[in-house]
GROMACS .gro file of C-alpha atoms in nm:
model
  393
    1UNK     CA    1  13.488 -10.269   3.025
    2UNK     CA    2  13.524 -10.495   2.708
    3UNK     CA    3  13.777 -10.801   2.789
    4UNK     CA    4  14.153 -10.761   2.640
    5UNK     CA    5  14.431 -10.859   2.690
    6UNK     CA    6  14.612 -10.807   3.067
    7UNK     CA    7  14.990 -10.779   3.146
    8UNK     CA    8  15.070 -10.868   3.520
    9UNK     CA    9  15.403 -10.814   3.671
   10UNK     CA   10  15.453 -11.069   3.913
   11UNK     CA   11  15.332 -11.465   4.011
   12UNK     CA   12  15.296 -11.447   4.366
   13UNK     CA   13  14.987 -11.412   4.551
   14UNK     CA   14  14.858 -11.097   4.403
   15UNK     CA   15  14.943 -11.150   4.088
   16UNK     CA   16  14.813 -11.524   4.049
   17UNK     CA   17  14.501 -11.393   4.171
   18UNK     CA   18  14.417 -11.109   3.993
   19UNK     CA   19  14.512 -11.349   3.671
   20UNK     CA   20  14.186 -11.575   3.781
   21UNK     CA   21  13.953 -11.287   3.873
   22UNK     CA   22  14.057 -11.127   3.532
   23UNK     CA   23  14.038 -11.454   3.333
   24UNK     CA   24  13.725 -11.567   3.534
   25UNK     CA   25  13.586 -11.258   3.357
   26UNK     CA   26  13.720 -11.303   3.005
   27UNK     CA   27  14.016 -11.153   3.001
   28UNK     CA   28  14.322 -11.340   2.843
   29UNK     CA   29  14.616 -11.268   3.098
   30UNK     CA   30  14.981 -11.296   3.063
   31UNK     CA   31  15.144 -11.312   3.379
   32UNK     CA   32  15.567 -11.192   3.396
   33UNK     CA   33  15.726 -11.325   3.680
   34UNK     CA   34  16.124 -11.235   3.626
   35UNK     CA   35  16.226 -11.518   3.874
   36UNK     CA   36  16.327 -11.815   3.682
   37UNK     CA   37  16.099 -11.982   3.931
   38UNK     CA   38  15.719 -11.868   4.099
   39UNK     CA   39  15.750 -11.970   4.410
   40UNK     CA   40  15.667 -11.800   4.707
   41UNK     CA   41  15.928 -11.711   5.035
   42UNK     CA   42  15.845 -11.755   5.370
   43UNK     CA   43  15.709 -12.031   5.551
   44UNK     CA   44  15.396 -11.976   5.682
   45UNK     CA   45  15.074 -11.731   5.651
   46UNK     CA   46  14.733 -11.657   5.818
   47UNK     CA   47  14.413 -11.613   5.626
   48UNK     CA   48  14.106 -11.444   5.784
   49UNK     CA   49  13.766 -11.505   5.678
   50UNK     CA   50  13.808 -11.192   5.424
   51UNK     CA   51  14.086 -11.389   5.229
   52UNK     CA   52  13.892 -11.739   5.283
   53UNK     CA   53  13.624 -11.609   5.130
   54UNK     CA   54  13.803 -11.480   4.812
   55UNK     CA   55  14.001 -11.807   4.754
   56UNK     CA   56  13.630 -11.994   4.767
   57UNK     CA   57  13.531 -11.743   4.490
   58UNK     CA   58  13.844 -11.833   4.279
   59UNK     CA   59  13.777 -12.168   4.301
   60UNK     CA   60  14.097 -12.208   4.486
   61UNK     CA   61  13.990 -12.379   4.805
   62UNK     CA   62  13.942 -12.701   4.717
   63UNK     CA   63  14.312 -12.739   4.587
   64UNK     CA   64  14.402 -12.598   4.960
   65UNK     CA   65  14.188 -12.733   5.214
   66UNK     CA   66  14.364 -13.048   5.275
   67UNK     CA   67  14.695 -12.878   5.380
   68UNK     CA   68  14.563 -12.586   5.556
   69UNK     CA   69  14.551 -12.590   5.936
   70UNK     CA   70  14.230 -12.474   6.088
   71UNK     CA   71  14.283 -12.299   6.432
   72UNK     CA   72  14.039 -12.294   6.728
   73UNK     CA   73  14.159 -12.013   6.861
   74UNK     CA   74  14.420 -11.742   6.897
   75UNK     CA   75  14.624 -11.755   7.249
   76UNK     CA   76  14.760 -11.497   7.378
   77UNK     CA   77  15.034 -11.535   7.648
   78UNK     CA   78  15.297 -11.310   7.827
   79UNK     CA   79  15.615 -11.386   7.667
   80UNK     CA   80  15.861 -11.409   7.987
   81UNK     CA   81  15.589 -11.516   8.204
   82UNK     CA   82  15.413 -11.790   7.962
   83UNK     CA   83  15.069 -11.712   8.131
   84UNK     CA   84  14.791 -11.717   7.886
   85UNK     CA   85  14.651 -11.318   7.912
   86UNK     CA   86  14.295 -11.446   7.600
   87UNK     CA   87  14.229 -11.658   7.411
   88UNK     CA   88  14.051 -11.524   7.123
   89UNK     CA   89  13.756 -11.751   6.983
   90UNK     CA   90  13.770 -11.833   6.579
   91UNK     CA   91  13.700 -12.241   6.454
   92UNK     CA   92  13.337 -12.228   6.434
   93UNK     CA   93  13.283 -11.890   6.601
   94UNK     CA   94  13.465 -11.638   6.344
   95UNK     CA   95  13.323 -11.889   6.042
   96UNK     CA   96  12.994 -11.822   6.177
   97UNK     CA   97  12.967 -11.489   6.214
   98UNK     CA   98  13.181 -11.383   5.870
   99UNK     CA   99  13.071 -11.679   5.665
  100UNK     CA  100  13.446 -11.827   5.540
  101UNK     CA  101  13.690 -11.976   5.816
  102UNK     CA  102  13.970 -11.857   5.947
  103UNK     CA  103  14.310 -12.069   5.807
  104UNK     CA  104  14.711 -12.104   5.849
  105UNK     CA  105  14.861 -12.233   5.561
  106UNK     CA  106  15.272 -12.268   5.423
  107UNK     CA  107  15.291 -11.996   5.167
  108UNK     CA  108  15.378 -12.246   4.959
  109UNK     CA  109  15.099 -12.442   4.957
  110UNK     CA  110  14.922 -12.161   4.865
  111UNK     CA  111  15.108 -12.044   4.585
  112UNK     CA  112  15.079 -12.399   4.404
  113UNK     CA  113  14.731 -12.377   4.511
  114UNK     CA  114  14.684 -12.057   4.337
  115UNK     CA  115  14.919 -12.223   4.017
  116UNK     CA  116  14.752 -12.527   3.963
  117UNK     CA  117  14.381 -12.328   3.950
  118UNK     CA  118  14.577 -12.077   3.717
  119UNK     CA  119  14.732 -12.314   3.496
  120UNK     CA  120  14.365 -12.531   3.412
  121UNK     CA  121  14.246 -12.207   3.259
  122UNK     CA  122  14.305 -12.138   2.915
  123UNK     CA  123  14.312 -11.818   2.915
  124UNK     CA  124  14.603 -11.777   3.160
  125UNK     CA  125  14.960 -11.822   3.118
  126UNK     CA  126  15.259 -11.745   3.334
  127UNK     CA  127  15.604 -11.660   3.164
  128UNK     CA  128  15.951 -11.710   3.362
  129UNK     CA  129  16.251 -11.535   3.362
  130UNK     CA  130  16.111 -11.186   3.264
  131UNK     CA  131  16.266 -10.904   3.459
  132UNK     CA  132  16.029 -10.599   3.323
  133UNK     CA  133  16.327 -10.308   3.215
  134UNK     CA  134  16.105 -10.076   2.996
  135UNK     CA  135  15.704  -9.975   2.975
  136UNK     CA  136  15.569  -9.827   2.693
  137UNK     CA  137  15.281  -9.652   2.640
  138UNK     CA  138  15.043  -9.599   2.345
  139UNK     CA  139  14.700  -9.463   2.240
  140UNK     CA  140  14.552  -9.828   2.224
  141UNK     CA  141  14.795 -10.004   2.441
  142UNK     CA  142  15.095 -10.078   2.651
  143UNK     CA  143  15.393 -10.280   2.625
  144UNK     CA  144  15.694 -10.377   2.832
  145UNK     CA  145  16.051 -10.501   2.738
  146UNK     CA  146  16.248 -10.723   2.939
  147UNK     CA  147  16.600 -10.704   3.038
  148UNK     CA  148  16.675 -10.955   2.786
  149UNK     CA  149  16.515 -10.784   2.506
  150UNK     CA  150  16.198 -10.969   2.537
  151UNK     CA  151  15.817 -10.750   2.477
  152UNK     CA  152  15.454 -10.843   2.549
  153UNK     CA  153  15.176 -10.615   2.491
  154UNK     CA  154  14.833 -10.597   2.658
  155UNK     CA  155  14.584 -10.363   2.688
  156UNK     CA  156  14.670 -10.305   3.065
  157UNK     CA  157  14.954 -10.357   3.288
  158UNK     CA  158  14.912 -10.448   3.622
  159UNK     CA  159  15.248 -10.408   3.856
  160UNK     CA  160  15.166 -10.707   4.141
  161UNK     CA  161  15.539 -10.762   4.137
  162UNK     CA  162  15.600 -10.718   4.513
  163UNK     CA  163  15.769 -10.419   4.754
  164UNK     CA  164  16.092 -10.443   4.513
  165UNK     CA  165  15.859 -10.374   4.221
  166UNK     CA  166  15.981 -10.252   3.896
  167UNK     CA  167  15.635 -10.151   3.756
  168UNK     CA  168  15.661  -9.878   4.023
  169UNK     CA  169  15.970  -9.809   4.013
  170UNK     CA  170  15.964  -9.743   3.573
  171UNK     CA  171  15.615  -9.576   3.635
  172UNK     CA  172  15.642  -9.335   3.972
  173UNK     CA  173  15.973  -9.350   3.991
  174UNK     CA  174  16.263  -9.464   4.282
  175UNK     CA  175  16.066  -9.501   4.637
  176UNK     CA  176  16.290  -9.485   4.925
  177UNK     CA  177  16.271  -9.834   5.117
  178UNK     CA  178  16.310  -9.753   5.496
  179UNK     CA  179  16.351  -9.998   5.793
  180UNK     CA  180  16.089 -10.004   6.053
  181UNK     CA  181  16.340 -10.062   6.274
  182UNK     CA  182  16.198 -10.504   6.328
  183UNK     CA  183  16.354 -10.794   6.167
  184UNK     CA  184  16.106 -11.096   6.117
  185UNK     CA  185  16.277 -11.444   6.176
  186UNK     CA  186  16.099 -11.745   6.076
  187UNK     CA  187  16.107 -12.111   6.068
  188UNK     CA  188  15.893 -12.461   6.030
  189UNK     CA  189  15.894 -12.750   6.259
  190UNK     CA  190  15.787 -13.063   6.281
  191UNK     CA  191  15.470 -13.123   6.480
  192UNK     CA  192  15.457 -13.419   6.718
  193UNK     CA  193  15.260 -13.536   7.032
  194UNK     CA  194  15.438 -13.320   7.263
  195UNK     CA  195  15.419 -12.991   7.105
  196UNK     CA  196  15.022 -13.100   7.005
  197UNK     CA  197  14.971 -13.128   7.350
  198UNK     CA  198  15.117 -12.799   7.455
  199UNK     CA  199  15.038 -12.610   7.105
  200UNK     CA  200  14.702 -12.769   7.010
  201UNK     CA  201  14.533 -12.625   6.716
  202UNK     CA  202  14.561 -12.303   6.816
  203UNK     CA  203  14.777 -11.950   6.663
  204UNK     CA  204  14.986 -11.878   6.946
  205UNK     CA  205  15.114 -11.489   7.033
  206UNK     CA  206  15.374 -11.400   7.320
  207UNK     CA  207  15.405 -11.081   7.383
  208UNK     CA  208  15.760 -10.956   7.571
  209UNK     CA  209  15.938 -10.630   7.548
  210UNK     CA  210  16.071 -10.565   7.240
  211UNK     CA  211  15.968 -10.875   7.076
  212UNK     CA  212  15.714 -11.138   7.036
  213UNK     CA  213  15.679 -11.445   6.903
  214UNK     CA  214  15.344 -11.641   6.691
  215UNK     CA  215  15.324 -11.975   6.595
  216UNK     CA  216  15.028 -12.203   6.407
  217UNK     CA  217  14.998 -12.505   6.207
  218UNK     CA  218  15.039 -12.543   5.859
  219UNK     CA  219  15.054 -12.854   5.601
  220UNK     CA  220  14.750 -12.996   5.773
  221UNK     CA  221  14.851 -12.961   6.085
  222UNK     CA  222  15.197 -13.185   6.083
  223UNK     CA  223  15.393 -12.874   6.097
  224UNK     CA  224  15.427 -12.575   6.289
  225UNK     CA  225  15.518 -12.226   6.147
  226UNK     CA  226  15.757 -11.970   6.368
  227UNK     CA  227  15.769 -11.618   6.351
  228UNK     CA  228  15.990 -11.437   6.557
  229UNK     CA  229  16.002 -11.000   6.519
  230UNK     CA  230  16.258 -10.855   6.737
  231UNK     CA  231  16.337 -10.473   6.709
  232UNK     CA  232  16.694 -10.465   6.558
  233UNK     CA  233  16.881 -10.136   6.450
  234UNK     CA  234  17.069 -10.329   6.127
  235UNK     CA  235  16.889 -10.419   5.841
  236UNK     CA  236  16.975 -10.757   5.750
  237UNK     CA  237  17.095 -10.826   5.348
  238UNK     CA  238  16.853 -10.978   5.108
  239UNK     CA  239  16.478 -11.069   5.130
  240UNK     CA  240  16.542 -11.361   5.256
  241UNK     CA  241  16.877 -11.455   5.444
  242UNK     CA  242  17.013 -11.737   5.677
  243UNK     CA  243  17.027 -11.713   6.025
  244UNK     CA  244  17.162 -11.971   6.233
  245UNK     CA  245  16.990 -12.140   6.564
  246UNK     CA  246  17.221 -11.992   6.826
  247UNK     CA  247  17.210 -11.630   6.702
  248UNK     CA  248  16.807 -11.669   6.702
  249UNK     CA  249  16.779 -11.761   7.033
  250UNK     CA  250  17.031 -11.477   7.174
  251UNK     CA  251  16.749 -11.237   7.041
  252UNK     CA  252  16.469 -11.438   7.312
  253UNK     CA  253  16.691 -11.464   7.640
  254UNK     CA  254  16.486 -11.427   7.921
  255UNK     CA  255  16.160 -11.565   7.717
  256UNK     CA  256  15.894 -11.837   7.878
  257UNK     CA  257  16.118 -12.189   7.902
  258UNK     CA  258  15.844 -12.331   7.756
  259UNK     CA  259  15.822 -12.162   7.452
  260UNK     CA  260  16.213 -12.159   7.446
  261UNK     CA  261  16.168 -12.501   7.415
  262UNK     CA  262  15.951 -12.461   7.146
  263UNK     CA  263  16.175 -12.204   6.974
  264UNK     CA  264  16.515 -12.460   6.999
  265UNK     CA  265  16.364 -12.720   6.775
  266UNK     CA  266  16.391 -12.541   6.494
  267UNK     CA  267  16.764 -12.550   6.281
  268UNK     CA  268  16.677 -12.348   6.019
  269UNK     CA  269  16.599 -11.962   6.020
  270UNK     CA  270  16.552 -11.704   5.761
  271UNK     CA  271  16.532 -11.306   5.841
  272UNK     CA  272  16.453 -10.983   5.702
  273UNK     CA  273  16.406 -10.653   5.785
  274UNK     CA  274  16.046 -10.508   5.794
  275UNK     CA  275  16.037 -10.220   5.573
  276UNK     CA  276  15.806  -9.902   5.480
  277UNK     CA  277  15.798  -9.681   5.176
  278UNK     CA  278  15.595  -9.351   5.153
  279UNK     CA  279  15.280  -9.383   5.010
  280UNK     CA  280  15.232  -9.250   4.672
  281UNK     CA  281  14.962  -9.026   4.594
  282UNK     CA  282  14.809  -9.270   4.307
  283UNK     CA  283  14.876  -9.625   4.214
  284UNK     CA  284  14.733  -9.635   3.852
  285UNK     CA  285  14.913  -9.396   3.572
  286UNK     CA  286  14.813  -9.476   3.206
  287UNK     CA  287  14.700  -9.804   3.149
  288UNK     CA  288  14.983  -9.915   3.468
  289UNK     CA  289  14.810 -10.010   3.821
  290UNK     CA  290  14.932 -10.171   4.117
  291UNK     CA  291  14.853 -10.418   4.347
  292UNK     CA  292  14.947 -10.556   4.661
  293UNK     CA  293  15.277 -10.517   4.855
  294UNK     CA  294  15.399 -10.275   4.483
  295UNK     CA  295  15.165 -10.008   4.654
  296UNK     CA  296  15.285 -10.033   5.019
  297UNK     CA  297  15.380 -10.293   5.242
  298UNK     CA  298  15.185 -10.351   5.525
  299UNK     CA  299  15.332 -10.434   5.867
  300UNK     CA  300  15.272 -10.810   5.950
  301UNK     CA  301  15.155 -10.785   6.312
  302UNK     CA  302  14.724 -10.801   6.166
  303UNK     CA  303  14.823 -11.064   5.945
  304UNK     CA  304  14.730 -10.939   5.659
  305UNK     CA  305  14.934 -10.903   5.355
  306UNK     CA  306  14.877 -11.140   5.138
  307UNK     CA  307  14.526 -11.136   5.203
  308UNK     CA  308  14.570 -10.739   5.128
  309UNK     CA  309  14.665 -10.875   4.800
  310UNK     CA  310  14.340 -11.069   4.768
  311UNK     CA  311  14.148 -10.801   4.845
  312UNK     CA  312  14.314 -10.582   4.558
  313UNK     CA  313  14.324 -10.862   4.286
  314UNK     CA  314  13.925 -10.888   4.397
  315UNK     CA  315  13.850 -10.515   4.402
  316UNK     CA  316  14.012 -10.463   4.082
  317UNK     CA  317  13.900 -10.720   3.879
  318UNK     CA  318  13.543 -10.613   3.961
  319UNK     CA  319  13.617 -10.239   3.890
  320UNK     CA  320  13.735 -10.362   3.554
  321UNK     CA  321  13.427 -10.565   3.519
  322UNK     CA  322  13.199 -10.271   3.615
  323UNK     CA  323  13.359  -9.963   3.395
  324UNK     CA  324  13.323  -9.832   3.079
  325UNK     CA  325  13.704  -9.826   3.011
  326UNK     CA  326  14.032  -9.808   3.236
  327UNK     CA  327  14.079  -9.480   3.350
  328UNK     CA  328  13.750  -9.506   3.523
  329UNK     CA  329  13.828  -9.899   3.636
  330UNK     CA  330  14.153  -9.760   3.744
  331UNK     CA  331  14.017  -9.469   3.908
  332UNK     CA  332  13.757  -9.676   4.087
  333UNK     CA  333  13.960  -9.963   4.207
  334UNK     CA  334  14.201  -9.626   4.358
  335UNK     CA  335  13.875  -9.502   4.578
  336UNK     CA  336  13.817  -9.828   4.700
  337UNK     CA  337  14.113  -9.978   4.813
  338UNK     CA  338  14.305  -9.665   4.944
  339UNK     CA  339  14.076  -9.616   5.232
  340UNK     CA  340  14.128  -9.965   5.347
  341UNK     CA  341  14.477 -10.033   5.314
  342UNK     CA  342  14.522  -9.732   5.517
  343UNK     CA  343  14.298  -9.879   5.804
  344UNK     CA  344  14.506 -10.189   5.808
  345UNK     CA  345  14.858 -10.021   5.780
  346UNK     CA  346  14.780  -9.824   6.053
  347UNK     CA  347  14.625 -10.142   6.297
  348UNK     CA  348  14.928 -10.336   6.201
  349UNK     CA  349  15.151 -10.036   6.287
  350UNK     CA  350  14.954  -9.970   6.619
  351UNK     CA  351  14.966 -10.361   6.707
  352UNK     CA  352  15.325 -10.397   6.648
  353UNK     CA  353  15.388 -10.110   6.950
  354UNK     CA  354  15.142 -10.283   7.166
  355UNK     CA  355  15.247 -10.657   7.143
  356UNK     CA  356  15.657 -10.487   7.223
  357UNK     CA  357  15.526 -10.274   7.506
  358UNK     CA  358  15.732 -10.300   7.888
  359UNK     CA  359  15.691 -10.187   8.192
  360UNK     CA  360  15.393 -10.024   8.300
  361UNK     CA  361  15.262  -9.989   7.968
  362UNK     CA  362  15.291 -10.399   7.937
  363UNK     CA  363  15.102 -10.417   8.270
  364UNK     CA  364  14.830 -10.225   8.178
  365UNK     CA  365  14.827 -10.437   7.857
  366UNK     CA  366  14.820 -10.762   8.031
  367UNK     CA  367  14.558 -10.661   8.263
  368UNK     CA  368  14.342 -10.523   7.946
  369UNK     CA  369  14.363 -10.904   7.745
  370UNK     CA  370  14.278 -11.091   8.085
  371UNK     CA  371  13.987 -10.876   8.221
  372UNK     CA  372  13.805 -10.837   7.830
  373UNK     CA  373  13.595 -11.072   7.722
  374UNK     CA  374  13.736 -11.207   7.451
  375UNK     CA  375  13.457 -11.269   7.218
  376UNK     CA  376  13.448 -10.878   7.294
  377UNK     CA  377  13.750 -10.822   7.185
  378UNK     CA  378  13.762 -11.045   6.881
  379UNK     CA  379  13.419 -10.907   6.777
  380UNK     CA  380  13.624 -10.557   6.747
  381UNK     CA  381  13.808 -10.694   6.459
  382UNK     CA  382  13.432 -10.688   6.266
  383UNK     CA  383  13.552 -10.442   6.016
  384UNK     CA  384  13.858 -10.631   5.943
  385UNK     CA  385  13.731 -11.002   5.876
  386UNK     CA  386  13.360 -10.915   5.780
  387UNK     CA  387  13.517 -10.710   5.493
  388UNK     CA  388  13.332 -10.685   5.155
  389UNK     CA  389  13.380 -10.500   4.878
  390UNK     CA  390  13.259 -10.161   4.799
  391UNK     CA  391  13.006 -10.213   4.502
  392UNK     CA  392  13.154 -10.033   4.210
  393UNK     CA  393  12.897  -9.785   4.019
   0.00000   0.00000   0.00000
């Protein structure tokens, strides 16, 4: 497909990226972000060797390798117990056998990452404050009107703008959000000899009835990230609200003391529920695709999301690259991803029962992680990590 000109809807992680795989290929791209701000929530996020691998393409890594935390393994312990049940090999194991390593990074740190690789190319520019209230669409192109009266005009429009998305929304229509019936909780920490000593450089799960808790380094290793997902009936307000300390730890009594103690040094929480939406039965209409979280959210218990996004900014940008024009890029990018997001929603899904299992179940569980080998067991996460993309014809 001849390079144009590309609307994206949306500066986080998807939409950053697919800016510099578009650009990368000639494409001029004007990136929308209606926050007054691009930043990115959260604290902190894992990247497998499939999202590793994509930043290194983008050119990306070098601007995040020195505040990235590089984990030797994944621990896995009982959450009242504190026993270890595996400890899943990555460090020089998982870069080995997928070629790209395995990191833990503040979201942040990726996102200016991501901005600062954006903003040295020409080509690429990112506009604040637009909050996308109309698409139109023409023979030749396709333009979009903000809520201040604002346009822009591409040749495509690509909705990356995240699980509240308004590309989807003025293209498909409303899409019920529904709770999952979890609430994630998370938080940063200082790092220090003590916790080193306990923590290492290592992502830590504990696994307890009806929650669990994972923690990893980030900014180089001189903090630590928290997430906490408890199953909660409520749905709390907001993307991204406050917590305080005490109300945290009434959702762990009965946890590990050790990771209690863990859990107490942090004084600052933020929550939300963990949603779904049904999935729709295409993501591109017109010259309008989507990307990202804007086609479904995926559950966070494969770590995946954001490199989900990856994948999709990646997958698309070389479907645009390959076809003759953008019904078939569209159509392409569709058959590739659809198939894969599925796999992953579903692993996440089936993850997020088994890490909240009790009783017997948990048993069984327990006695599963400690009796596998785990080089075993990570090597069944091949089709996951050792992902490439489908070559487009």
């Amino acid at each position: 497909m001849k390079p144009g000109n590309a609307l994206i809807a949306g500066a986080g992680i998807g939409g950053i990226s697919a800016a510099l795989m578009l650009s990368s290929m000639g494409w001029r791209c004007r990136v929308l972000e209606r926050r007054l701000e691009a930043s990115e929530a959260g604290a902190g996020i894992q990247i497998g060797p499939n999202g590793t691998r994509i930043l290194h393409e983008l050119g990306v890594a070098p601007a995040l390798v020195a505040t990235v935390g590089q984990p030797q393994s994944i621990r896995m312990r009982d959450g009242r117990s504190g026993k270890l049940l595996s400890q899943l090999p990555l460090g020089d194991w998982i870069a080995d056998r997928h070629g790209a390593p395995y990191w833990t990074a503040h979201r942040a740190d990726l996102h200016a990452a991501l901005t600062h690789t954006l903003r040295r190319n020409a080509d690429a520019n990112i506009t604040l404050g637009f909050e996308i209230a109309r698409i139109d669409v023409a023979a030749d192109r396709v333009s979009v009107t903000s809520s201040d009266g604002r346009h822009a005009t591409g040749d495509i429009l690509i909705g990356a703008d995240g699980i509240n998305s308004s590309v989807r929304r003025l293209t498909f229509g409303d899409v019920p959000l529904t709770s999952s019936g979890r609430t994630a909780t998370r938080a940063v920490i200082a790092n220090d000899t003590a916790i080193t000593q306990h923590l290492g450089q290592h992502v830590g799960i504990w696994l307890a009835p009806g929650a669990h808790v994972v923690h990893y380094p980030v900014r180089g290793g001189a903090e630590i990230a928290l997430v906490v997902v408890t199953q909660d009936v409520a749905r709390p307000q907001g993307w991204n609200t406050a917590i305080d300390a005490r109300s945290m730890l009434t959702k762990l009594t009965g946890l590990a003391p050790e990771l209690l103690a863990i859990v107490e040094r942090a004084t600052t929480w933020r929550q939300w529920s963990l949603v779904t939406t049904p999935r729709l039965p295409a993501w591109s209409r017109d010259r309008t695709t989507l990307l990202g979280d804007a086609t479904q959210p995926i559950l966070p218990f494969l770590a995946q999301g954001a490199v989900m996004a990856l994948e999709d900014a990646e997958a698309l940008g070389r479907a645009i690259d390959a076809a003759l024009d953008y019904q078939a890029a569209f159509a392409a990018y569709d058959a590739s991803r659809r198939p894969r997001k599925l796999r992953v929603q579903n692993a996440a899904a089936r993850n997020g029962t088994i890490y909240h299992l009790s009783g017997a179940m948990a048993a069984a569980r327990n006695l599963t992680l400690r009796t596998m080998p785990a080089d075993r067991l990570m090597a069944s996460y091949d089709w996951l990590y050792g992902y490439r993309p489908v070559a487009v014809r």
